[in-house]
Amino acid sequence: MKLAFVGLGVMGFPMAGHLARAGHDVAVFNRTGAKALRWAETHKGRAVSTIAEATAGAEALILCVGADDDVRQVTTEGLEALAVGAVIIDHTTTSAALARDMANLASAAGRSFVDAPVSGGQAGAEAGKLTIMCGGDPAAFARAEPVMAAYAQAIRHMGPAGAGQLTKMVNQICIAGVVQGLAEGMHFARRAGLDPVEVLGAISKGAAQSWQMDNRWPTMAQGRFDFGFAVDWMRKDLGLVLDEAAANGAQLEVTRLVDSFYAEVQAMGGSRWDTSSLVARLEPPA
Ligand code: NAP
């Protein structure tokens, strides 16, 4: 298929690579053009200098940018040049309201829009094993699914426009409490005179096991946070969650508290640290 891909960051760069390797004709655009040029040096595909150039005649526009305003800008600039009937697949984590707006905008122009936030992080994007939760009408989802298959291990249609973003919010709520629990467990282990690595060996095959424990405990124990999913992005996501909860009446006491802890990590200089850096509040790096 003729595809446009916008946003070549930690996630988008490898995702666009999987599409090129799957045999699609991919044109890439990124705000900082050097990243698009670097992508085109290592992949079969074209770097272009405007969004409209990327979407000219394309059957799908795939985005993985920053936040709501970026998605609005890219969708508005790219929409008209897309082939009629094309689908826009948005992997950015945004508000559900934005997804509904963009779906209406696309539909009025004879195109469609699928909100398709992802889980699995940088490693999942590089390995082509992301989990994708989608919102949109069924026909739009059916067009988007074979494209996303190039970098996904699980793709699920959750309901109408916005349902993918709402599902991603649930994902972030579940992660926030787990990571704080791990941080407190490690802190307690040290205060109790235990070796965190030994503790991991003892408890990681039991009921406390989690993806976060398996993948983040060893680096937390080393005080290493220079990788992964940035605290700034997590605060953006928890802000979306808390706004949605204010509207739907959900009570999210732990999520709200953990969000305030992430604000403290930002104040410590940890904006770009991985989300596992919650432990740094309790065990400041040496
Ligand atoms: P990132 O590394 O900051 O990449 C975002 C990319 O989009 C950058 O290359 C940026 O360009 C580009 N961009 C932003 N706004 C743009 C615009 N208006 N026009 C064109 N290009 C634009 O972020 P990321 O970690 O890949 O995350 C991207 C999205 O996925 C976020 O919504 C994040 O919450 C979500 N997400 C991330 C992860 C993760 O583990 N990283 C996991 C799940 C979901 P510049 O080069 O100019 O900055």
CSV table of C-alpha atoms and ligand atoms in Angstrom, one decimal:
chain,number,residue,atom,x,y,z
A,1,MET,CA,0.0,0.0,0.0
A,2,LYS,CA,1.0,3.6,-0.5
A,3,LEU,CA,1.4,4.9,3.1
A,4,ALA,CA,2.3,8.2,4.9
A,5,PHE,CA,4.0,8.0,8.3
A,6,VAL,CA,4.3,11.1,10.5
A,7,GLY,CA,6.3,11.2,13.8
A,8,LEU,CA,9.6,9.4,13.9
A,9,GLY,CA,10.4,9.4,17.6
A,10,VAL,CA,11.2,6.6,20.0
A,11,MET,CA,8.1,4.7,18.8
A,12,GLY,CA,7.4,5.9,15.3
A,13,PHE,CA,10.9,5.4,13.9
A,14,PRO,CA,10.9,1.6,14.3
A,15,MET,CA,7.1,1.3,13.5
A,16,ALA,CA,7.6,3.0,10.1
A,17,GLY,CA,10.6,0.7,9.6
A,18,HIS,CA,8.4,-2.4,10.0
A,19,LEU,CA,6.0,-1.0,7.4
A,20,ALA,CA,8.8,-0.5,4.9
A,21,ARG,CA,10.1,-4.0,5.5
A,22,ALA,CA,6.6,-5.4,5.0
A,23,GLY,CA,6.8,-4.1,1.4
A,24,HIS,CA,4.7,-1.0,1.7
A,25,ASP,CA,5.6,2.2,-0.2
A,26,VAL,CA,6.2,4.6,2.8
A,27,ALA,CA,6.7,8.4,2.7
A,28,VAL,CA,7.9,9.7,6.1
A,29,PHE,CA,7.6,13.2,7.6
A,30,ASN,CA,8.9,14.4,11.0
A,31,ARG,CA,8.9,17.9,12.6
A,32,THR,CA,12.7,17.8,12.9
A,33,GLY,CA,13.6,16.9,9.3
A,34,ALA,CA,17.0,15.3,10.2
A,35,LYS,CA,15.2,12.3,11.8
A,36,ALA,CA,13.3,11.6,8.5
A,37,LEU,CA,16.5,11.8,6.5
A,38,ARG,CA,18.2,9.4,9.0
A,39,TRP,CA,15.2,7.0,8.6
A,40,ALA,CA,15.4,7.1,4.8
A,41,GLU,CA,19.2,6.3,5.0
A,42,THR,CA,18.5,3.0,6.7
A,43,HIS,CA,15.1,2.0,5.2
A,44,LYS,CA,13.5,1.6,1.8
A,45,GLY,CA,11.3,4.6,1.7
A,46,ARG,CA,11.1,8.4,1.1
A,47,ALA,CA,11.7,11.3,3.5
A,48,VAL,CA,9.5,14.3,2.4
A,49,SER,CA,9.5,17.9,3.7
A,50,THR,CA,5.7,18.6,4.1
A,51,ILE,CA,2.8,16.6,5.6
A,52,ALA,CA,0.8,17.1,2.4
A,53,GLU,CA,3.6,15.7,0.3
A,54,ALA,CA,3.6,12.6,2.5
A,55,THR,CA,-0.1,12.1,2.2
A,56,ALA,CA,-0.4,12.8,-1.5
A,57,GLY,CA,-2.5,9.9,-2.9
A,58,ALA,CA,-1.8,7.7,0.2
A,59,GLU,CA,-4.2,5.0,1.2
A,60,ALA,CA,-3.4,5.4,4.9
A,61,LEU,CA,-1.8,8.1,7.1
A,62,ILE,CA,-0.2,6.7,10.3
A,63,LEU,CA,0.8,9.1,13.1
A,64,CYS,CA,2.7,8.7,16.3
A,65,VAL,CA,3.4,12.2,17.5
A,66,GLY,CA,3.2,13.9,20.9
A,67,ALA,CA,-0.2,15.1,22.1
A,68,ASP,CA,-3.7,16.3,21.1
A,69,ASP,CA,-2.5,19.5,19.3
A,70,ASP,CA,0.0,17.7,17.2
A,71,VAL,CA,-2.6,15.2,16.0
A,72,ARG,CA,-5.0,17.9,15.2
A,73,GLN,CA,-2.3,19.8,13.2
A,74,VAL,CA,-1.1,16.7,11.3
A,75,THR,CA,-4.6,15.4,10.5
A,76,THR,CA,-5.8,18.8,9.3
A,77,GLU,CA,-2.7,19.4,7.1
A,78,GLY,CA,-2.7,15.8,5.7
A,79,LEU,CA,-6.4,15.1,5.2
A,80,GLU,CA,-7.1,16.7,1.8
A,81,ALA,CA,-4.2,15.1,-0.1
A,82,LEU,CA,-5.1,11.6,1.1
A,83,ALA,CA,-6.9,9.3,-1.4
A,84,VAL,CA,-10.6,9.3,-1.0
A,85,GLY,CA,-11.6,6.4,1.3
A,86,ALA,CA,-8.2,6.4,3.0
A,87,VAL,CA,-7.8,5.7,6.7
A,88,ILE,CA,-5.9,7.7,9.3
A,89,ILE,CA,-4.4,5.6,12.1
A,90,ASP,CA,-3.4,7.5,15.1
A,91,HIS,CA,-1.0,5.8,17.6
A,92,THR,CA,-0.5,8.9,19.7
A,93,THR,CA,-1.9,8.8,23.2
A,94,THR,CA,-4.5,11.6,23.3
A,95,SER,CA,-7.9,12.5,24.8
A,96,ALA,CA,-10.9,10.6,23.8
A,97,ALA,CA,-12.6,13.9,22.8
A,98,LEU,CA,-9.8,14.6,20.3
A,99,ALA,CA,-10.3,11.1,18.7
A,100,ARG,CA,-14.0,11.8,18.3
A,101,ASP,CA,-13.4,15.2,16.7
A,102,MET,CA,-10.8,13.8,14.3
A,103,ALA,CA,-13.2,10.9,13.4
A,104,ASN,CA,-15.9,13.5,12.5
A,105,LEU,CA,-13.5,15.6,10.6
A,106,ALA,CA,-12.2,12.7,8.5
A,107,SER,CA,-15.7,11.3,7.9
A,108,ALA,CA,-17.0,14.7,6.6
A,109,ALA,CA,-14.1,14.6,4.1
A,110,GLY,CA,-14.8,11.0,2.9
A,111,ARG,CA,-11.9,9.5,4.9
A,112,SER,CA,-11.9,7.7,8.2
A,113,PHE,CA,-10.0,7.8,11.5
A,114,VAL,CA,-9.0,5.1,14.0
A,115,ASP,CA,-7.7,6.0,17.4
A,116,ALA,CA,-5.1,3.3,18.0
A,117,PRO,CA,-2.9,4.0,21.1
A,118,VAL,CA,-0.2,1.4,21.8
A,119,SER,CA,1.3,-0.4,24.7
A,120,GLY,CA,4.6,-2.2,24.8
A,121,GLY,CA,7.1,0.6,24.8
A,122,GLN,CA,10.3,1.1,22.7
A,123,ALA,CA,11.2,-2.6,22.9
A,124,GLY,CA,7.7,-3.6,21.7
A,125,ALA,CA,8.0,-1.1,18.8
A,126,GLU,CA,11.4,-2.3,17.8
A,127,ALA,CA,10.4,-6.0,18.0
A,128,GLY,CA,7.1,-5.3,16.1
A,129,LYS,CA,5.2,-6.7,19.1
A,130,LEU,CA,3.0,-3.8,20.2
A,131,THR,CA,-0.5,-4.2,21.8
A,132,ILE,CA,-2.9,-1.8,20.0
A,133,MET,CA,-6.3,-0.8,21.3
A,134,CYS,CA,-8.6,0.8,18.7
A,135,GLY,CA,-11.7,3.0,18.5
A,136,GLY,CA,-13.6,3.8,15.3
A,137,ASP,CA,-16.3,2.5,13.0
A,138,PRO,CA,-15.9,-1.2,12.1
A,139,ALA,CA,-15.2,-0.5,8.4
A,140,ALA,CA,-12.3,1.9,9.3
A,141,PHE,CA,-10.9,-0.7,11.7
A,142,ALA,CA,-11.0,-3.3,9.0
A,143,ARG,CA,-9.0,-1.1,6.7
A,144,ALA,CA,-6.5,-0.2,9.5
A,145,GLU,CA,-5.9,-3.7,10.9
A,146,PRO,CA,-3.7,-5.2,8.1
A,147,VAL,CA,-1.5,-2.1,8.1
A,148,MET,CA,-1.0,-2.3,11.9
A,149,ALA,CA,-0.2,-6.0,11.7
A,150,ALA,CA,3.3,-5.1,10.6
A,151,TYR,CA,4.2,-4.1,14.2
A,152,ALA,CA,1.6,-5.6,16.5
A,153,GLN,CA,1.3,-8.8,18.4
A,154,ALA,CA,-2.3,-8.0,19.5
A,155,ILE,CA,-4.9,-5.6,18.0
A,156,ARG,CA,-8.3,-5.2,19.4
A,157,HIS,CA,-11.3,-3.1,18.3
A,158,MET,CA,-12.8,-1.7,21.5
A,159,GLY,CA,-15.8,0.3,20.2
A,160,PRO,CA,-16.6,3.7,18.5
A,161,ALA,CA,-14.2,6.6,18.2
A,162,GLY,CA,-12.4,7.3,21.5
A,163,ALA,CA,-12.8,3.8,22.8
A,164,GLY,CA,-9.1,3.0,22.0
A,165,GLN,CA,-8.0,6.1,24.0
A,166,LEU,CA,-10.2,5.2,26.9
A,167,THR,CA,-8.7,1.7,27.0
A,168,LYS,CA,-5.2,3.1,27.0
A,169,MET,CA,-6.3,5.3,30.0
A,170,VAL,CA,-7.2,2.1,31.9
A,171,ASN,CA,-3.8,0.7,31.0
A,172,GLN,CA,-2.0,3.8,32.5
A,173,ILE,CA,-4.1,3.6,35.7
A,174,CYS,CA,-3.1,0.0,36.2
A,175,ILE,CA,0.6,0.8,35.6
A,176,ALA,CA,0.8,3.8,37.9
A,177,GLY,CA,-0.2,1.9,41.1
A,178,VAL,CA,2.0,-1.1,40.2
A,179,VAL,CA,5.1,1.0,39.7
A,180,GLN,CA,4.6,2.9,43.0
A,181,GLY,CA,4.2,-0.5,44.7
A,182,LEU,CA,7.5,-1.7,43.3
A,183,ALA,CA,9.2,1.5,44.4
A,184,GLU,CA,7.9,1.1,47.9
A,185,GLY,CA,8.8,-2.7,47.9
A,186,MET,CA,12.4,-1.9,46.9
A,187,HIS,CA,12.7,1.0,49.4
A,188,PHE,CA,11.4,-1.3,52.2
A,189,ALA,CA,13.8,-4.1,51.2
A,190,ARG,CA,16.8,-1.8,51.5
A,191,ARG,CA,15.7,-0.4,54.9
A,192,ALA,CA,15.2,-4.0,56.1
A,193,GLY,CA,18.8,-4.9,55.1
A,194,LEU,CA,17.8,-7.1,52.2
A,195,ASP,CA,19.5,-7.3,48.8
A,196,PRO,CA,16.9,-6.2,46.2
A,197,VAL,CA,18.3,-8.6,43.6
A,198,GLU,CA,17.9,-11.5,46.0
A,199,VAL,CA,14.4,-10.3,46.8
A,200,LEU,CA,13.5,-10.3,43.1
A,201,GLY,CA,14.7,-13.9,42.8
A,202,ALA,CA,12.5,-14.9,45.8
A,203,ILE,CA,9.2,-13.1,44.9
A,204,SER,CA,9.2,-12.8,41.1
A,205,LYS,CA,7.7,-16.2,40.4
A,206,GLY,CA,4.9,-15.7,43.0
A,207,ALA,CA,1.8,-13.7,43.2
A,208,ALA,CA,3.7,-10.3,43.1
A,209,GLN,CA,5.0,-11.0,39.6
A,210,SER,CA,4.2,-8.4,36.9
A,211,TRP,CA,5.6,-7.0,33.6
A,212,GLN,CA,6.9,-4.1,35.5
A,213,MET,CA,8.7,-6.3,38.1
A,214,ASP,CA,10.2,-8.5,35.4
A,215,ASN,CA,11.4,-5.7,33.2
A,216,ARG,CA,12.1,-2.7,35.5
A,217,TRP,CA,13.1,-4.0,39.0
A,218,PRO,CA,16.7,-4.8,38.0
A,219,THR,CA,17.3,-1.3,36.5
A,220,MET,CA,15.5,0.4,39.4
A,221,ALA,CA,17.9,-1.4,41.8
A,222,GLN,CA,20.8,0.1,39.8
A,223,GLY,CA,19.2,3.6,39.8
A,224,ARG,CA,19.2,3.6,36.0
A,225,PHE,CA,16.4,5.5,34.3
A,226,ASP,CA,17.9,6.8,31.1
A,227,PHE,CA,15.6,4.8,28.7
A,228,GLY,CA,12.0,3.8,28.2
A,229,PHE,CA,8.7,5.7,28.7
A,230,ALA,CA,9.4,9.3,29.8
A,231,VAL,CA,7.9,10.8,33.0
A,232,ASP,CA,6.7,13.8,31.0
A,233,TRP,CA,4.6,11.5,28.8
A,234,MET,CA,3.3,9.6,31.8
A,235,ARG,CA,2.1,12.9,33.3
A,236,LYS,CA,0.5,13.9,30.1
A,237,ASP,CA,-1.4,10.5,30.1
A,238,LEU,CA,-2.4,10.7,33.8
A,239,GLY,CA,-3.7,14.3,33.1
A,240,LEU,CA,-5.9,12.8,30.4
A,241,VAL,CA,-7.0,10.1,32.8
A,242,LEU,CA,-7.8,12.5,35.6
A,243,ASP,CA,-9.7,14.8,33.2
A,244,GLU,CA,-11.8,11.9,31.9
A,245,ALA,CA,-12.4,10.7,35.5
A,246,ALA,CA,-13.6,14.2,36.5
A,247,ALA,CA,-16.2,13.9,33.7
A,248,ASN,CA,-17.3,10.3,34.3
A,249,GLY,CA,-17.2,10.3,38.1
A,250,ALA,CA,-14.5,7.5,38.6
A,251,GLN,CA,-12.7,7.7,41.9
A,252,LEU,CA,-8.9,7.4,41.3
A,253,GLU,CA,-7.3,8.1,44.6
A,254,VAL,CA,-4.0,6.1,44.0
A,255,THR,CA,-3.7,7.4,40.4
A,256,ARG,CA,-4.0,11.0,41.6
A,257,LEU,CA,-1.4,10.5,44.3
A,258,VAL,CA,1.1,8.8,41.9
A,259,ASP,CA,0.6,11.7,39.5
A,260,SER,CA,1.7,14.0,42.2
A,261,PHE,CA,4.8,11.8,42.9
A,262,TYR,CA,5.7,12.0,39.2
A,263,ALA,CA,5.5,15.8,39.5
A,264,GLU,CA,8.1,15.5,42.3
A,265,VAL,CA,10.3,13.4,40.0
A,266,GLN,CA,10.0,16.1,37.3
A,267,ALA,CA,11.2,18.7,39.9
A,268,MET,CA,14.2,16.4,40.6
A,269,GLY,CA,15.2,16.8,36.9
A,270,GLY,CA,13.6,13.5,35.9
A,271,SER,CA,11.3,14.7,33.0
A,272,ARG,CA,12.9,12.3,30.5
A,273,TRP,CA,13.6,9.5,33.0
A,274,ASP,CA,11.7,6.2,32.6
A,275,THR,CA,8.5,5.9,34.7
A,276,SER,CA,10.2,3.4,37.0
A,277,SER,CA,12.1,6.5,38.4
A,278,LEU,CA,9.3,6.7,41.1
A,279,VAL,CA,11.9,4.9,43.3
A,280,ALA,CA,14.3,7.9,43.0
A,281,ARG,CA,11.9,9.9,45.3
A,282,LEU,CA,12.5,7.3,48.0
A,283,GLU,CA,16.1,6.3,47.1
A,284,PRO,CA,17.7,9.5,45.6
A,285,PRO,CA,20.4,8.6,43.1
A,286,ALA,CA,24.0,8.9,44.6
B,1,NAP,P1,8.9,11.1,20.9
B,1,NAP,O1,10.2,10.3,20.9
B,1,NAP,O2,8.9,12.4,21.5
B,1,NAP,O3,8.5,11.2,19.3
B,1,NAP,C1,7.5,12.0,18.9
B,1,NAP,C2,7.9,12.4,17.4
B,1,NAP,O4,6.8,13.1,16.8
B,1,NAP,C3,9.1,13.3,17.4
B,1,NAP,O5,10.0,12.8,16.4
B,1,NAP,C4,8.5,14.6,17.0
B,1,NAP,O6,9.3,15.4,16.2
B,1,NAP,C5,7.3,14.2,16.2
B,1,NAP,N1,6.3,15.2,16.2
B,1,NAP,C6,5.6,15.7,17.3
B,1,NAP,N2,4.7,16.7,16.9
B,1,NAP,C7,4.8,16.7,15.5
B,1,NAP,C8,4.1,17.4,14.6
B,1,NAP,N3,3.2,18.4,14.9
B,1,NAP,N4,4.4,17.3,13.3
B,1,NAP,C9,5.4,16.4,12.9
B,1,NAP,N5,6.1,15.6,13.8
B,1,NAP,C10,5.8,15.8,15.1
B,1,NAP,O7,7.7,10.3,21.6
B,1,NAP,P2,7.4,8.7,21.6
B,1,NAP,O8,8.0,8.2,22.8
B,1,NAP,O9,7.7,8.1,20.3
B,1,NAP,O10,5.8,8.8,21.9
B,1,NAP,C11,4.9,9.2,20.8
B,1,NAP,C12,3.5,9.0,21.3
B,1,NAP,O11,3.3,7.6,21.7
B,1,NAP,C13,3.2,9.8,22.6
B,1,NAP,O12,1.8,10.2,22.5
B,1,NAP,C14,3.4,8.8,23.7
B,1,NAP,O13,2.6,9.1,24.9
B,1,NAP,C15,2.9,7.5,23.1
B,1,NAP,N6,3.6,6.3,23.6
B,1,NAP,C16,4.9,6.2,23.9
B,1,NAP,C17,5.4,5.0,24.4
B,1,NAP,C18,6.9,4.9,24.7
B,1,NAP,O14,7.3,3.9,25.4
B,1,NAP,N7,7.8,5.9,24.3
B,1,NAP,C19,4.6,4.0,24.7
B,1,NAP,C20,3.3,4.0,24.4
B,1,NAP,C21,2.7,5.2,23.9
B,1,NAP,P3,10.7,16.1,16.8
B,1,NAP,O15,11.8,15.3,16.4
B,1,NAP,O16,10.7,17.5,16.2
B,1,NAP,O17,10.5,16.2,18.4
